[in-house]
Amino acid sequence: AQSVTQLDSQVPVFEEAPVELRCNYSSSVSVYLFWYVQYPNQGLQLLLKYLSGSTLVESINGFEAEFNKSQTSFHLRKPSVHISDTAEYFCAVSGRGQGAQKLVFGQGTRLTINP
Amino acid sequence: DAGITQSPRHKVTETGTPVTLRCHQTENHRYMYWYRQDPGHGLRLIHYSYGVKDTDKGEVSDGYSVSRSKTEDFLLTLESATSSQTSVYFCAISGTSQETQYFGPGTRLLVL
């Protein structure tokens, strides 16, 4: 079984400042890792994912996350945030080779960008 | 956007009544999932399907049943709704076990 802990429920930052949203996971098997974003009153959209290969993965809108196996972490970072990044962010994990991709989500981190 | 619709989008019902939520996809994807979203819990998997008539339980399946009689439709039924089932329900689809899950717009259910 897997579990995910997002260490911050809310993160307020100023526009153009850097941000890091923290995610730690536990699992008895190898994992796939994901970050999803949810804008107000919408469904979830995939931001980025780690399946294999390079441990640093990037999204098209400037976010990146690094898979750290020894620390069981998958923190999300952006060097300079915009007002449009205001949303809730969810880290998720699924076990490899388990057939269906049964995602286990963290509690979510609400990112608020102040002008 | 992946072709996923959910119906109804909003529903208010009373305790003890049956409720069925529908997820419809036009992508011909093999896997379909039902999640519920509650504050402080993120999303939790209720049931999933890996093919027509092939379903299995997720993390929070008690009080819910599902059916998938054709590829494009995945139904979630609350046999006797309770107030603890007030939530936002999301359907998701994926083509393979490694592919991205695409989420529907959600159904907001209030059980009085």
XYZ file of C-alpha atoms in Angstrom:
227
model
C 0.000 0.000 0.000
C 1.029 3.580 -0.571
C 0.490 6.843 1.282
C 1.254 10.484 0.512
C 1.844 13.422 2.829
C 1.738 16.991 1.631
C 3.403 18.924 4.380
C 1.673 22.265 3.831
C -2.079 22.716 3.519
C -1.692 26.348 2.413
C 1.204 28.266 0.876
C 0.904 32.041 0.341
C 3.575 33.689 -1.805
C 4.069 36.965 -3.625
C 3.938 37.139 -7.396
C 7.299 36.456 -9.075
C 8.645 34.778 -5.930
C 9.869 31.157 -5.970
C 7.752 28.420 -4.430
C 8.206 24.840 -3.285
C 5.316 22.516 -2.487
C 6.467 19.531 -0.504
C 5.391 15.918 -1.005
C 6.599 12.791 0.748
C 5.372 9.285 0.074
C 5.687 5.807 1.495
C 5.428 2.553 -0.407
C 6.544 -1.044 -0.142
C 6.962 -1.251 -3.937
C 8.417 0.953 -6.661
C 6.184 3.839 -7.589
C 5.007 6.267 -10.215
C 4.612 9.856 -8.984
C 2.328 12.652 -10.144
C 1.405 16.249 -9.488
C -2.113 17.352 -10.396
C -3.517 20.896 -10.311
C -7.117 21.885 -9.639
C -8.305 25.372 -10.536
C -11.435 26.661 -8.748
C -14.592 24.692 -9.595
C -12.809 22.473 -12.082
C -11.584 18.906 -12.291
C -7.968 17.859 -11.925
C -5.347 18.292 -14.625
C -2.011 16.514 -14.765
C 0.870 18.914 -14.200
C 3.778 16.476 -14.464
C 4.681 12.867 -13.751
C 7.620 10.625 -13.037
C 7.469 7.117 -14.483
C 11.138 6.272 -15.060
C 14.375 7.743 -16.372
C 15.499 11.244 -15.413
C 14.527 12.058 -11.855
C 13.884 15.704 -12.775
C 10.634 16.247 -14.648
C 9.227 19.500 -15.987
C 5.856 20.886 -17.011
C 5.141 23.197 -19.915
C 4.289 26.109 -17.621
C 7.550 26.260 -15.680
C 6.999 23.838 -12.809
C 9.481 21.071 -12.074
C 9.684 18.210 -9.596
C 12.504 15.912 -8.595
C 12.096 12.299 -7.570
C 14.326 11.584 -4.590
C 14.182 7.891 -3.795
C 16.368 8.032 -0.692
C 14.209 10.746 0.873
C 10.963 9.371 -0.609
C 10.084 12.849 -1.818
C 8.704 14.479 -4.967
C 8.695 18.206 -4.220
C 7.232 20.651 -6.744
C 9.060 23.901 -7.498
C 8.679 26.983 -9.631
C 11.288 29.760 -9.716
C 8.803 32.577 -10.327
C 5.041 32.267 -9.815
C 2.209 34.157 -11.501
C -1.266 35.070 -10.341
C -2.609 32.405 -12.717
C -0.826 29.698 -10.682
C -3.350 30.180 -7.866
C -4.891 26.724 -7.451
C -4.844 23.602 -5.319
C -2.050 21.152 -6.013
C -2.213 17.432 -5.320
C 0.648 14.979 -5.156
C -0.246 11.372 -5.996
C 1.450 7.979 -6.105
C 0.650 4.615 -7.623
C 2.497 1.332 -7.333
C 4.290 -0.061 -10.374
C 3.044 -3.222 -11.967
C -0.250 -3.342 -10.126
C -2.491 -3.317 -13.178
C -4.869 -0.402 -12.925
C -3.266 2.907 -11.932
C -4.802 3.228 -8.480
C -3.782 6.719 -7.457
C -3.314 7.597 -3.799
C -3.511 11.353 -3.286
C -2.139 13.680 -0.685
C -4.394 16.104 1.150
C -3.632 18.954 -1.235
C -1.776 22.273 -0.936
C -3.611 25.488 -1.669
C -1.248 27.920 -3.394
C -2.264 31.559 -3.122
C -0.388 34.195 -5.089
C -0.490 37.723 -3.771
C 0.251 40.695 -6.031
C -9.576 17.850 -23.358
C -10.363 14.186 -22.970
C -13.992 13.412 -23.766
C -15.399 12.739 -20.315
C -18.773 13.897 -19.088
C -20.444 13.341 -15.747
C -24.129 13.553 -14.967
C -25.726 15.022 -13.088
C -23.349 17.857 -12.252
C -25.230 18.729 -9.072
C -27.642 16.710 -6.989
C -29.440 17.163 -3.708
C -31.044 14.079 -2.187
C -32.351 12.804 1.109
C -30.846 10.218 3.416
C -31.909 6.708 2.504
C -32.634 7.319 -1.167
C -30.719 5.585 -3.965
C -28.510 7.715 -6.193
C -26.751 6.860 -9.452
C -24.009 8.952 -10.968
C -22.939 8.451 -14.557
C -19.564 8.820 -16.202
C -19.447 8.756 -19.995
C -16.315 8.728 -22.151
C -15.762 9.021 -25.877
C -12.072 7.987 -25.827
C -12.553 4.198 -25.828
C -10.189 3.975 -22.847
C -9.933 0.682 -20.974
C -9.656 1.963 -17.415
C -12.255 4.038 -15.577
C -12.179 5.229 -11.982
C -14.452 6.866 -9.417
C -12.970 9.130 -6.737
C -14.492 11.280 -4.036
C -12.976 14.574 -2.918
C -13.371 15.847 0.634
C -11.585 18.716 2.395
C -8.481 17.500 4.177
C -8.527 14.134 2.420
C -7.605 14.945 -1.139
C -9.152 12.422 -3.525
C -9.824 8.831 -2.544
C -10.487 5.951 -4.911
C -13.922 4.353 -4.545
C -14.031 1.755 -7.341
C -12.359 1.220 -10.669
C -12.907 -0.767 -13.841
C -10.374 -2.449 -16.105
C -12.832 -3.531 -18.769
C -16.487 -4.186 -19.506
C -17.993 -6.011 -16.526
C -14.575 -5.999 -14.791
C -14.542 -3.878 -11.649
C -12.777 -3.833 -8.317
C -12.853 -1.990 -5.013
C -10.774 0.991 -4.072
C -9.858 2.539 -0.749
C -13.350 3.723 0.297
C -15.819 1.351 -1.368
C -18.236 0.727 1.521
C -21.737 1.955 0.640
C -21.006 2.184 -3.084
C -21.454 -0.158 -6.033
C -20.493 0.221 -9.682
C -21.375 -1.221 -13.047
C -19.843 -1.093 -16.486
C -21.976 -2.755 -19.167
C -20.247 -1.000 -22.059
C -16.858 0.609 -22.602
C -18.076 4.176 -22.547
C -20.199 4.194 -19.379
C -19.257 3.658 -15.736
C -22.036 4.042 -13.179
C -21.605 4.706 -9.474
C -24.571 3.828 -7.233
C -25.221 4.774 -3.652
C -27.814 2.188 -2.659
C -29.009 4.170 0.364
C -27.398 7.592 0.588
C -26.046 8.849 3.922
C -24.901 12.315 4.959
C -21.299 11.043 5.075
C -21.525 10.548 1.309
C -21.946 14.278 0.734
C -18.941 14.991 -1.442
C -17.663 15.893 -4.884
C -17.345 12.833 -7.090
C -14.857 12.649 -9.947
C -14.620 10.134 -12.718
C -11.289 9.502 -14.456
C -10.158 7.466 -17.449
C -6.862 6.119 -18.777
C -5.899 4.020 -21.765
C -3.257 1.918 -20.020
C -2.007 1.502 -16.473
C 0.878 3.920 -17.177
C -0.970 6.598 -19.083
C -2.195 9.828 -17.609
C -5.581 9.726 -15.906
C -7.942 12.343 -17.301
C -10.566 13.646 -14.929
C -14.148 14.650 -15.570
C -15.709 17.922 -14.328
C -17.136 16.372 -11.159
C -20.560 15.867 -9.576
C -21.400 17.758 -6.428
C -23.689 15.604 -4.229
C -25.445 16.851 -1.106
C -27.240 14.308 1.081
C -29.639 15.916 3.545
